[in-house]
Amino acid sequence: MTSVRELLRVGPAVNLKDIDPGSTPGLPGRKVTGRDQKVWAREQLALIGGELAVHQEMLYASAKGSGGNRRVLLVLQAMDCGGKDGTIKKVAGAMNPLGLHLVGFGPPSEEELKHDFLWRIRRALPSAGLMGVFNRSHYEDVLIARVDSLVPADVWRERYGQINAFERELTGDGFTLVKVMLHISYDEQRERLLERLTDPTKHWKYNPADVDARARWTDYQAAYTDALGRCSTDHAPWFVVPADRKWYRDWAVANIVLETFKEMRLSYPEPDFDLDAERQRLEADRAPAMAS
Amino acid sequence: MTSVRELLRVGPAVNLKDIDPGSTPGLPGRKVTGRDQKVWAREQLALIGGELAVHQEMLYASAKGSGGNRRVLLVLQAMDCGGKDGTIKKVAGAMNPLGLHLVGFGPPSEEELKHDFLWRIRRALPSAGLMGVFNRSHYEDVLIARVDSLVPADVWRERYGQINAFERELTGDGFTLVKVMLHISYDEQRERLLERLTDPTKHWKYNPADVDARARWTDYQAAYTDALGRCSTDHAPWFVVPADRKWYRDWAVANIVLETFKEMRLSYPEPDFDLDAERQRLEADRAPAMAS
């Protein structure tokens, strides 16, 4: 199978307008068609989930004892209703919660605003051995910060370079970065907002401000296009996942993470103790000592 | 079915010696016997997991907007190899990672030792709406702290009352506490340590110090018995889960959490906006505005 990462990776010339949010790159269309594709993708996701859990455990184990510093950071960005939460539920949910480090970034707090925009990001980085997931990230500082003019243009323009330097620093410190933009269409966003109004168990997810933000859709697409193009580097590439179909989105993100894990060539660490000696100690130890 | 919480809850007169780690209270033994029990318990766990995820989402939703302060904190304690990690993987793993707040407590750091023993616990508490899980907890401060004489006896003796007062404060602040001790036998611990030596994918979990700690098994059981008896209160009860059989352990903990959720009578919040007006806005909104 073609690498999903290769198919979805974007470069400096990316333009979101050229990427169809309803497409399904990499899905074996000829073998499984129509409704079958969804069923197939969901089945595959379950299998991939099991593989992800094994790689995640090796990552976790490798940081114990000997002190490896490797860790993975999945950065998720999307327009409202783009499916960040759903992706986390399905892809991160397949892994062991003990090895996950999940952080969501909302509007910066008063204290955070008193610092450089990367301050709160640095404080939230995963420790060695963990699978980090950022639900929104420092990219908001070149997205909403730009579209809503929260900072002057010369400030956000400087940030692309600052982000690239920051991410290079991270990859030098054991990080493997996986940056994913979930790409939905204007129509699909409306459908999902309507669904939140229709289903009483989803009312709480609905925010009237999300509809107001639709007025700035085109500006956001331009801001995303710039962020993707300027910050998709060899050490920290961006992937754009067509996300109008949830089952494709989950399958694609799971594959991107799995391919990343495989490339890391993780393994369980060798024991740093004498296996036979320990076994003998345990075999001899049949009853608890008396209370002291 | 009898409430699993009622069956496993312990009171002031608890003695761990009287609880068989291999028993399976609450399991419908007559209907499903032998190997079938394990299969049945695993099937049930999958069903309960789905229910847990729904209740967890209602808890999460209830803290959005209107500002409810309810949250759940599952405290897990056990001897080494008692199954804390496995329980988290199976029970917390069934829930949405976005609504989980998982904290593991190891030996206190230098900074933590400069503070009261509850300092690091307070800093790690889950926010409103979250399902918190503590992998070890403040109870280590009346367990290892006592058995290994890390503090004088008059210090740890004071802590039972301090813990009860602290936990009462939490329940007054929207917390529902679920404290679970996973109870394994001395023999089962040896089997699990041996398995970690035998299976190369488990070598990393093996710590020779765990075998040394077995010499203090009886002291630990006494310390656990005191902690359970003195700190099982109406507002924060302790449950002892027989844990030699992993499938029973997972099933029982999942049931305890589910029964707790049900008693909380959670529901999705009512919308605080005009449903019809929002629907009309969206229906009218068919094409993105031009770029500004």
Coordinates of C-alpha atoms in Angstrom, one line a residue:
Chain A
M1 CA 0.0 0.0 0.0
T2 CA 1.1 3.5 -0.7
S3 CA 2.2 5.4 2.4
V4 CA -0.7 7.6 3.6
R5 CA 1.9 10.1 4.9
E6 CA 3.3 10.5 1.4
L7 CA -0.1 11.0 -0.1
L8 CA -1.3 13.6 2.5
R9 CA 1.9 15.5 3.2
V10 CA 1.9 19.1 2.0
G11 CA 4.7 21.4 1.0
P12 CA 5.4 25.1 0.5
A13 CA 3.1 25.3 -2.6
V14 CA 0.1 23.9 -0.8
N15 CA -3.3 25.6 -1.4
L16 CA -6.2 24.3 0.6
K17 CA -8.5 25.2 -2.3
D18 CA -6.9 22.4 -4.3
I19 CA -7.7 19.7 -1.7
D20 CA -11.1 18.2 -1.8
P21 CA -12.4 17.7 1.8
G22 CA -14.6 14.8 0.6
S23 CA -11.8 12.8 -1.1
T24 CA -10.3 9.6 0.3
P25 CA -6.7 9.3 -0.8
G26 CA -5.1 6.0 -0.2
L27 CA -8.3 4.1 0.3
P28 CA -8.3 1.0 -1.9
G29 CA -11.3 2.1 -3.9
R30 CA -11.5 -0.6 -6.5
K31 CA -11.6 -3.5 -4.0
V32 CA -14.1 -2.0 -1.6
T33 CA -16.7 0.3 -3.0
G34 CA -19.7 2.3 -1.8
R35 CA -20.9 1.7 1.7
D36 CA -18.3 -1.1 2.0
Q37 CA -15.6 1.5 2.1
K38 CA -16.8 2.8 5.4
V39 CA -17.2 -0.7 6.9
W40 CA -13.7 -1.6 5.7
A41 CA -12.2 1.6 7.1
R42 CA -13.7 1.0 10.5
E43 CA -12.5 -2.5 10.6
Q44 CA -9.0 -1.4 9.6
L45 CA -9.1 1.2 12.3
A46 CA -9.7 -1.4 14.9
L47 CA -6.7 -3.4 13.7
I48 CA -4.5 -0.3 13.4
G49 CA -5.6 0.7 16.9
G50 CA -4.1 -2.6 18.3
E51 CA -0.8 -1.9 16.5
L52 CA -0.7 1.7 17.8
A53 CA -1.1 0.4 21.4
V54 CA 1.9 -1.9 20.9
H55 CA 4.1 0.8 19.5
Q56 CA 3.0 3.2 22.2
E57 CA 4.0 0.7 24.9
M58 CA 7.4 0.3 23.3
L59 CA 7.8 4.1 23.3
Y60 CA 6.8 4.2 27.0
A61 CA 9.0 1.3 27.9
S62 CA 12.0 2.8 26.1
A63 CA 12.0 5.9 28.4
K64 CA 12.0 3.8 31.5
G65 CA 15.4 3.0 33.2
S66 CA 18.0 3.6 30.5
G67 CA 16.5 7.1 30.0
G68 CA 15.7 7.4 26.3
N69 CA 14.2 10.8 25.6
R70 CA 12.0 9.9 22.6
R71 CA 8.4 11.0 22.5
V72 CA 5.8 11.7 19.9
L73 CA 3.6 14.8 19.6
L74 CA 0.5 14.8 17.4
V75 CA -0.7 18.3 16.7
L76 CA -4.3 18.6 15.6
Q77 CA -5.7 21.7 14.0
A78 CA -9.1 22.2 12.2
M79 CA -11.9 24.7 11.7
D80 CA -14.8 24.3 14.3
C81 CA -16.5 20.9 13.8
G82 CA -13.5 19.7 11.9
G83 CA -13.3 16.6 14.1
K84 CA -10.4 17.1 16.5
D85 CA -12.4 15.7 19.4
G86 CA -13.7 12.8 17.4
T87 CA -10.2 11.9 16.1
I88 CA -8.8 12.0 19.6
K89 CA -11.6 9.7 20.8
K90 CA -11.0 7.2 18.0
V91 CA -7.2 7.3 17.5
A92 CA -5.8 8.3 20.9
G93 CA -8.6 6.2 22.5
A94 CA -7.1 3.1 21.0
M95 CA -4.0 3.6 23.0
N96 CA -3.3 3.2 26.7
P97 CA -4.4 6.3 28.6
L98 CA -1.3 5.9 30.9
G99 CA 1.0 6.7 28.0
L100 CA -1.0 9.6 26.7
H101 CA -0.4 13.2 27.3
L102 CA -3.4 15.2 26.1
V103 CA -3.6 19.0 26.1
G104 CA -6.2 21.3 24.7
F105 CA -5.5 24.9 24.1
G106 CA -8.3 27.5 24.4
P107 CA -8.0 31.3 24.4
P108 CA -4.9 32.2 26.3
S109 CA -5.4 33.1 30.0
E110 CA -4.3 36.5 31.4
E111 CA -1.1 35.0 32.7
E112 CA -0.4 33.3 29.4
L113 CA -0.8 36.6 27.6
K114 CA 1.9 38.1 29.7
H115 CA 4.4 35.7 28.1
D116 CA 5.7 34.8 24.7
F117 CA 3.1 32.7 22.7
L118 CA 5.3 29.6 23.0
W119 CA 5.5 29.8 26.8
R120 CA 2.3 27.9 27.5
I121 CA 3.2 25.4 24.7
R122 CA 6.5 24.6 26.3
R123 CA 5.0 24.0 29.6
A124 CA 2.6 21.5 28.1
L125 CA 5.1 19.4 26.2
P126 CA 5.0 15.6 26.8
S127 CA 7.7 14.0 28.9
A128 CA 10.0 11.3 27.4
G129 CA 8.1 8.1 26.6
L130 CA 4.7 9.7 26.1
M131 CA 2.4 10.1 23.2
G132 CA 1.4 13.7 23.3
V133 CA -1.7 15.1 21.6
F134 CA -2.3 18.8 21.2
N135 CA -5.9 19.7 20.6
R136 CA -5.2 23.1 18.9
S137 CA -1.7 24.5 19.5
H138 CA 0.8 27.3 18.8
Y139 CA -0.6 27.4 15.3
E140 CA -3.6 29.3 16.7
D141 CA -1.2 32.2 17.1
V142 CA -0.9 32.5 13.3
L143 CA -4.6 31.6 12.7
I144 CA -7.1 33.3 14.9
A145 CA -4.5 35.8 16.1
R146 CA -4.1 36.8 12.4
V147 CA -7.8 36.6 11.3
D148 CA -9.1 38.4 14.3
S149 CA -6.2 40.9 14.4
L150 CA -5.3 39.9 18.0
V151 CA -1.7 41.1 17.3
P152 CA -0.2 43.4 14.7
A153 CA 0.7 41.8 11.3
D154 CA 4.4 42.2 11.8
V155 CA 4.1 40.1 15.0
W156 CA 2.3 37.2 13.5
R157 CA 4.5 37.3 10.4
E158 CA 7.5 36.8 12.6
R159 CA 5.9 33.7 14.2
Y160 CA 6.3 31.3 11.2
G161 CA 10.1 31.5 11.6
Q162 CA 9.8 31.3 15.4
I163 CA 7.6 28.2 15.1
N164 CA 10.0 26.5 12.7
A165 CA 13.0 27.2 15.1
F166 CA 10.9 25.9 18.1
E167 CA 10.0 22.7 16.3
R168 CA 13.5 22.1 15.2
E169 CA 14.6 22.4 18.8
L170 CA 12.0 19.8 19.8
T171 CA 13.1 17.3 17.2
G172 CA 16.6 17.7 18.5
D173 CA 15.3 16.8 21.9
G174 CA 13.8 13.4 21.1
F175 CA 10.5 14.7 19.7
T176 CA 8.9 13.2 16.6
L177 CA 6.3 15.7 15.4
V178 CA 3.1 14.8 13.5
K179 CA 1.1 17.8 12.5
V180 CA -2.3 17.1 11.1
M181 CA -4.9 19.6 9.7
L182 CA -8.4 18.1 9.5
H183 CA -9.8 19.7 6.4
I184 CA -13.6 20.1 6.2
S185 CA -15.8 22.0 3.7
Y186 CA -18.0 24.9 4.4
D187 CA -21.1 22.8 3.7
E188 CA -20.0 20.0 6.0
Q189 CA -19.4 22.4 8.8
R190 CA -23.0 23.7 8.4
E191 CA -24.3 20.1 8.5
R192 CA -22.4 19.3 11.7
L193 CA -23.6 22.5 13.4
L194 CA -27.2 21.6 12.4
E195 CA -26.7 18.2 13.8
R196 CA -25.6 19.7 17.1
L197 CA -28.9 21.6 17.2
T198 CA -31.0 18.6 16.3
D199 CA -29.5 16.0 18.7
P200 CA -30.2 16.9 22.3
T201 CA -27.1 15.0 23.4
K202 CA -25.1 17.4 21.3
H203 CA -26.6 20.7 22.3
W204 CA -23.8 21.3 24.8
K205 CA -21.3 21.2 21.9
Y206 CA -23.0 24.0 20.1
N207 CA -21.7 27.5 20.4
P208 CA -23.4 30.4 18.5
A209 CA -20.1 32.1 18.1
D210 CA -19.1 29.2 15.8
V211 CA -21.7 30.5 13.3
D212 CA -20.3 34.1 13.6
A213 CA -16.9 32.7 12.8
R214 CA -18.2 31.3 9.5
A215 CA -18.2 34.9 8.2
R216 CA -14.4 34.7 8.3
W217 CA -14.1 31.3 6.6
T218 CA -12.2 32.5 3.6
D219 CA -9.7 34.4 5.8
Y220 CA -9.2 31.3 7.8
Q221 CA -8.5 29.2 4.8
A222 CA -5.9 31.7 3.6
A223 CA -4.3 31.8 7.1
Y224 CA -4.2 28.0 7.2
T225 CA -2.7 27.8 3.7
D226 CA 0.1 30.1 4.8
A227 CA 0.7 28.3 8.1
L228 CA 0.8 24.9 6.3
G229 CA 3.1 26.2 3.5
R230 CA 5.5 28.1 5.7
C231 CA 5.8 25.5 8.5
S232 CA 5.7 22.2 6.7
T233 CA 9.4 21.3 7.1
D234 CA 11.4 18.1 6.8
H235 CA 11.7 17.8 10.5
A236 CA 8.1 18.7 11.2
P237 CA 5.9 18.1 8.2
W238 CA 2.2 19.0 7.9
F239 CA -0.4 16.6 6.7
V240 CA -3.8 17.7 5.4
V241 CA -6.5 15.0 6.0
P242 CA -9.7 15.4 4.0
A243 CA -12.2 15.2 6.8
D244 CA -15.7 15.4 5.5
R245 CA -16.0 11.7 5.9
K246 CA -15.3 10.8 9.6
W247 CA -14.4 7.2 8.9
Y248 CA -11.8 8.2 6.3
R249 CA -10.4 10.9 8.6
D250 CA -9.9 8.4 11.5
W251 CA -8.4 5.8 9.3
A252 CA -6.0 8.3 7.7
V253 CA -4.8 9.8 11.0
A254 CA -4.4 6.4 12.5
N255 CA -2.3 5.4 9.5
I256 CA -0.2 8.5 9.7
V257 CA 0.6 7.9 13.3
L258 CA 1.3 4.2 12.7
E259 CA 3.6 4.9 9.8
T260 CA 5.4 7.4 12.0
F261 CA 5.8 4.9 14.9
K262 CA 7.1 2.3 12.4
E263 CA 9.7 4.6 11.1
M264 CA 11.0 5.2 14.6
R265 CA 11.9 1.5 14.9
L266 CA 10.9 1.2 18.5
S267 CA 11.7 -1.9 20.5
Y268 CA 11.4 -3.1 24.1
P269 CA 14.5 -2.3 26.1
E270 CA 16.9 -5.0 27.2
P271 CA 16.8 -5.9 30.9
D272 CA 19.5 -4.3 33.1
F273 CA 19.3 -7.0 35.7
D274 CA 20.3 -10.7 35.8
L275 CA 17.2 -12.6 34.6
D276 CA 18.3 -16.0 36.0
A277 CA 19.3 -14.7 39.4
E278 CA 15.9 -12.9 39.8
R279 CA 14.0 -16.0 38.7
Q280 CA 15.8 -18.0 41.4
R281 CA 15.1 -15.5 44.1
L282 CA 11.4 -15.6 43.2
E283 CA 11.2 -19.3 42.9
A284 CA 12.5 -19.6 46.5
D285 CA 10.1 -17.0 47.9
R286 CA 7.0 -18.9 48.8
A287 CA 5.5 -17.5 52.0
P288 CA 5.4 -14.0 53.4
A289 CA 7.7 -13.2 56.3
M290 CA 6.2 -12.9 59.8
A291 CA 5.0 -9.4 60.8
S292 CA 7.7 -7.4 62.5
Chain B
M1 CA -28.3 -7.8 40.4
T2 CA -26.8 -6.9 43.8
S3 CA -24.8 -3.7 43.8
V4 CA -21.1 -4.5 43.4
R5 CA -20.4 -1.4 45.5
E6 CA -22.4 -2.8 48.4
L7 CA -20.6 -6.2 48.2
L8 CA -17.1 -4.8 48.1
R9 CA -17.4 -1.8 50.4
V10 CA -15.4 -2.1 53.6
G11 CA -15.9 -0.4 57.0
P12 CA -13.9 0.3 60.2
A13 CA -13.7 -3.4 61.0
V14 CA -12.1 -4.5 57.8
N15 CA -9.3 -7.0 57.9
L16 CA -7.6 -7.8 54.6
K17 CA -6.9 -11.3 55.9
D18 CA -10.6 -12.1 55.7
I19 CA -10.9 -11.2 52.0
D20 CA -10.0 -13.9 49.5
P21 CA -8.0 -12.3 46.6
G22 CA -9.2 -15.2 44.4
S23 CA -12.9 -14.7 45.1
T24 CA -15.4 -13.2 42.7
P25 CA -18.3 -11.5 44.7
G26 CA -21.3 -10.5 42.6
L27 CA -20.5 -12.7 39.6
P28 CA -23.5 -14.7 38.7
G29 CA -21.8 -18.1 39.4
R30 CA -24.7 -20.4 38.9
K31 CA -25.6 -19.2 35.4
V32 CA -22.1 -18.9 34.0
T33 CA -19.5 -21.3 35.3
G34 CA -15.9 -22.3 34.8
R35 CA -14.1 -20.7 31.8
D36 CA -17.4 -19.2 30.8
Q37 CA -17.2 -16.7 33.7
K38 CA -14.2 -15.1 32.2
V39 CA -15.7 -14.9 28.8
W40 CA -18.9 -13.5 30.3
A41 CA -17.1 -10.9 32.4
R42 CA -15.1 -9.7 29.4
E43 CA -18.3 -9.3 27.3
Q44 CA -19.9 -7.5 30.1
L45 CA -16.9 -5.2 30.5
A46 CA -17.3 -4.1 26.8
L47 CA -20.9 -3.3 27.4
I48 CA -20.2 -1.4 30.6
G49 CA -17.4 0.5 28.9
G50 CA -19.9 1.9 26.5
E51 CA -22.2 3.0 29.3
L52 CA -19.2 4.5 31.2
A53 CA -18.4 6.6 28.1
V54 CA -21.9 8.0 28.0
H55 CA -22.0 9.0 31.7
Q56 CA -18.5 10.5 31.3
E57 CA -19.7 12.6 28.4
M58 CA -22.6 13.9 30.5
L59 CA -20.3 14.7 33.3
Y60 CA -18.0 16.6 30.9
A61 CA -20.9 18.4 29.3
S62 CA -22.4 19.4 32.6
A63 CA -19.3 21.4 33.5
K64 CA -19.5 23.4 30.2
G65 CA -21.3 26.7 30.1
S66 CA -23.5 26.7 33.2
G67 CA -20.5 25.9 35.3
G68 CA -21.3 22.8 37.3
N69 CA -18.4 21.8 39.5
R70 CA -19.0 18.0 39.6
R71 CA -16.2 15.6 38.9
V72 CA -15.2 12.1 39.8
L73 CA -11.9 10.9 41.3
L74 CA -11.0 7.2 41.2
V75 CA -8.2 6.4 43.6
L76 CA -6.4 3.2 42.9
Q77 CA -4.1 1.5 45.4
A78 CA -2.5 -1.9 45.3
M79 CA 0.7 -3.8 46.1
D80 CA 3.2 -4.1 43.2
C81 CA 1.7 -6.1 40.4
G82 CA -1.7 -5.6 41.9
G83 CA -3.0 -4.5 38.5
K84 CA -3.4 -0.7 38.7
D85 CA -2.0 -0.2 35.2
G86 CA -4.1 -2.9 33.8
T87 CA -7.3 -1.6 35.4
I88 CA -6.6 1.9 34.0
K89 CA -6.0 0.4 30.6
K90 CA -9.3 -1.5 30.6
V91 CA -11.6 0.7 32.6
A92 CA -10.4 4.3 31.9
G93 CA -9.4 3.1 28.4
A94 CA -13.1 2.6 27.7
M95 CA -13.7 6.3 28.2
N96 CA -13.0 9.3 26.1
P97 CA -9.3 10.4 26.7
L98 CA -10.5 14.1 26.4
G99 CA -12.5 13.8 29.6
L100 CA -9.9 11.8 31.6
H101 CA -7.4 13.3 34.0
L102 CA -4.8 10.7 34.9
V103 CA -2.1 11.2 37.4
G104 CA 0.5 8.7 38.7
F105 CA 2.3 9.4 42.0
G106 CA 5.8 8.1 42.4
P107 CA 8.3 8.8 45.2
P108 CA 7.9 12.5 46.1
S109 CA 10.4 14.9 44.5
E110 CA 12.7 17.1 46.5
E111 CA 10.3 20.0 46.0
E112 CA 7.3 18.0 47.0
L113 CA 9.1 16.9 50.2
K114 CA 9.4 20.5 51.2
H115 CA 5.6 20.7 51.4
D116 CA 2.8 19.0 53.3
F117 CA 2.0 15.5 51.9
L118 CA -1.3 16.7 50.5
W119 CA 0.4 19.6 48.5
R120 CA 1.2 17.6 45.4
I121 CA -2.2 15.8 45.6
R122 CA -4.1 19.1 45.6
R123 CA -2.1 20.3 42.6
A124 CA -3.1 17.2 40.7
L125 CA -6.9 17.3 41.3
P126 CA -9.2 17.0 38.3
S127 CA -11.1 20.1 37.1
A128 CA -14.9 20.2 37.0
G129 CA -16.3 17.9 34.4
L130 CA -13.4 15.5 34.4
M131 CA -13.0 11.8 35.4
G132 CA -9.8 11.8 37.5
V133 CA -7.8 8.7 38.1
F134 CA -5.0 8.5 40.6
N135 CA -2.5 5.8 40.1
R136 CA -1.3 5.6 43.8
S137 CA -2.2 8.6 45.9
H138 CA -2.0 10.3 49.3
Y139 CA -2.5 6.9 50.8
E140 CA 1.1 6.1 50.1
D141 CA 1.8 8.5 52.9
V142 CA 0.3 6.1 55.4
L143 CA 1.5 3.0 53.6
I144 CA 5.2 3.1 52.4
A145 CA 5.8 6.1 54.6
R146 CA 4.8 3.9 57.6
V147 CA 6.3 0.6 56.5
D148 CA 9.6 2.1 55.5
S149 CA 9.6 4.5 58.5
L150 CA 10.0 7.5 56.1
V151 CA 8.4 9.7 58.8
P152 CA 8.0 9.2 62.6
A153 CA 5.0 7.2 63.8
D154 CA 3.3 10.3 65.3
V155 CA 3.4 11.9 61.9
W156 CA 1.7 9.2 59.9
R157 CA -0.8 8.5 62.7
E158 CA -2.0 12.1 62.4
R159 CA -2.5 11.6 58.7
Y160 CA -5.6 9.4 58.8
G161 CA -7.6 12.3 60.2
Q162 CA -6.0 14.8 57.8
I163 CA -6.9 12.6 54.9
N164 CA -10.6 12.3 56.1
A165 CA -10.8 16.1 56.5
F166 CA -9.2 16.6 53.0
E167 CA -11.6 14.2 51.4
R168 CA -14.6 15.8 53.1
E169 CA -13.5 19.1 51.7
L170 CA -13.3 17.6 48.2
T171 CA -16.8 16.1 48.4
G172 CA -18.0 19.5 49.4
D173 CA -16.5 20.9 46.3
G174 CA -18.3 18.7 43.7
F175 CA -16.1 15.7 44.0
T176 CA -17.4 12.1 44.0
L177 CA -14.7 9.9 45.4
V178 CA -14.2 6.2 44.5
K179 CA -11.4 4.6 46.3
V180 CA -10.4 1.1 45.2
M181 CA -7.8 -1.2 46.6
L182 CA -6.9 -4.0 44.3
H183 CA -6.2 -7.0 46.6
I184 CA -3.8 -9.7 45.3
S185 CA -2.3 -12.6 47.1
Y186 CA 1.4 -13.2 47.9
D187 CA 1.4 -16.1 45.5
E188 CA -0.2 -14.2 42.7
Q189 CA 2.3 -11.4 43.0
R190 CA 5.1 -14.0 42.6
E191 CA 3.4 -15.4 39.5
R192 CA 3.2 -12.0 38.0
L193 CA 6.7 -11.1 38.7
L194 CA 7.9 -14.4 37.2
E195 CA 5.8 -13.6 34.1
R196 CA 7.6 -10.3 33.7
L197 CA 10.8 -12.2 33.7
T198 CA 9.6 -14.8 31.2
D199 CA 8.0 -12.5 28.6
P200 CA 10.6 -10.2 26.9
T201 CA 7.9 -7.6 26.2
K202 CA 7.4 -7.3 30.0
H203 CA 11.1 -7.2 31.1
W204 CA 10.8 -3.4 31.3
K205 CA 8.1 -3.7 34.0
Y206 CA 10.3 -5.8 36.3
N207 CA 12.1 -4.1 39.1
P208 CA 14.3 -6.1 41.4
A209 CA 13.3 -3.8 44.3
D210 CA 9.8 -5.2 44.1
V211 CA 11.1 -8.6 45.3
D212 CA 12.9 -6.9 48.2
A213 CA 9.6 -5.3 49.1
R214 CA 8.0 -8.7 49.5
A215 CA 10.0 -9.1 52.7
R216 CA 7.7 -6.4 54.1
W217 CA 4.4 -8.0 52.8
T218 CA 2.8 -8.6 56.2
D219 CA 3.6 -5.0 57.4
Y220 CA 2.0 -3.7 54.2
Q221 CA -1.1 -5.7 54.7
A222 CA -1.4 -4.3 58.2
A223 CA -0.8 -0.8 57.0
Y224 CA -3.5 -1.3 54.3
T225 CA -5.9 -2.7 56.8
D226 CA -5.5 0.4 59.0
A227 CA -5.8 2.8 56.1
L228 CA -8.9 1.2 54.8
G229 CA -10.6 0.9 58.2
R230 CA -9.8 4.5 59.3
C231 CA -10.5 6.2 56.0
S232 CA -13.5 4.4 54.7
T233 CA -16.1 7.1 55.4
D234 CA -19.7 7.7 54.2
H235 CA -18.5 10.5 52.0
A236 CA -15.4 8.6 50.6
P237 CA -15.8 4.9 51.0
W238 CA -13.1 2.3 50.3
F239 CA -13.8 -0.7 48.1
V240 CA -11.6 -3.8 48.2
V241 CA -11.6 -5.6 44.9
P242 CA -10.3 -9.2 44.9
A243 CA -7.8 -9.0 42.1
D244 CA -6.1 -12.3 41.5
R245 CA -8.4 -12.8 38.5
K246 CA -7.8 -9.9 36.2
W247 CA -11.1 -10.3 34.4
Y248 CA -13.0 -10.2 37.7
R249 CA -11.0 -7.2 38.8
D250 CA -11.8 -5.2 35.6
W251 CA -15.4 -6.1 35.7
A252 CA -15.8 -5.2 39.4
V253 CA -14.0 -1.8 39.1
A254 CA -16.1 -1.0 36.0
N255 CA -19.2 -1.8 37.9
I256 CA -18.2 0.3 40.9
V257 CA -17.6 3.3 38.7
L258 CA -20.8 2.8 36.7
E259 CA -22.9 2.4 39.8
T260 CA -21.3 5.6 41.1
F261 CA -22.1 7.5 37.9
K262 CA -25.7 6.3 38.0
E263 CA -26.2 7.5 41.5
M264 CA -25.0 10.9 40.4
R265 CA -28.0 11.2 38.0
L266 CA -26.1 13.0 35.4
S267 CA -27.8 14.5 32.3
Y268 CA -27.0 16.6 29.3
P269 CA -27.4 20.3 30.0
E270 CA -30.2 22.3 28.5
P271 CA -29.2 24.7 25.7
D272 CA -28.7 28.3 26.8
F273 CA -29.4 29.7 23.3
D274 CA -32.5 29.8 21.0
L275 CA -32.5 26.5 19.0
D276 CA -34.9 27.8 16.3
A277 CA -33.1 31.1 15.7
E278 CA -29.8 29.3 15.4
R279 CA -31.3 26.7 13.0
Q280 CA -32.6 29.5 10.8
R281 CA -29.2 31.3 10.8
L282 CA -27.5 28.1 9.6
E283 CA -30.1 27.2 7.0
A284 CA -29.6 30.6 5.4
D285 CA -25.8 30.3 5.4
R286 CA -24.9 28.5 2.2
A287 CA -21.7 30.0 0.8
P288 CA -18.6 31.4 2.4
A289 CA -18.1 35.2 2.3
M290 CA -15.6 36.6 -0.1
A291 CA -12.0 37.1 1.2
S292 CA -11.6 40.4 2.8

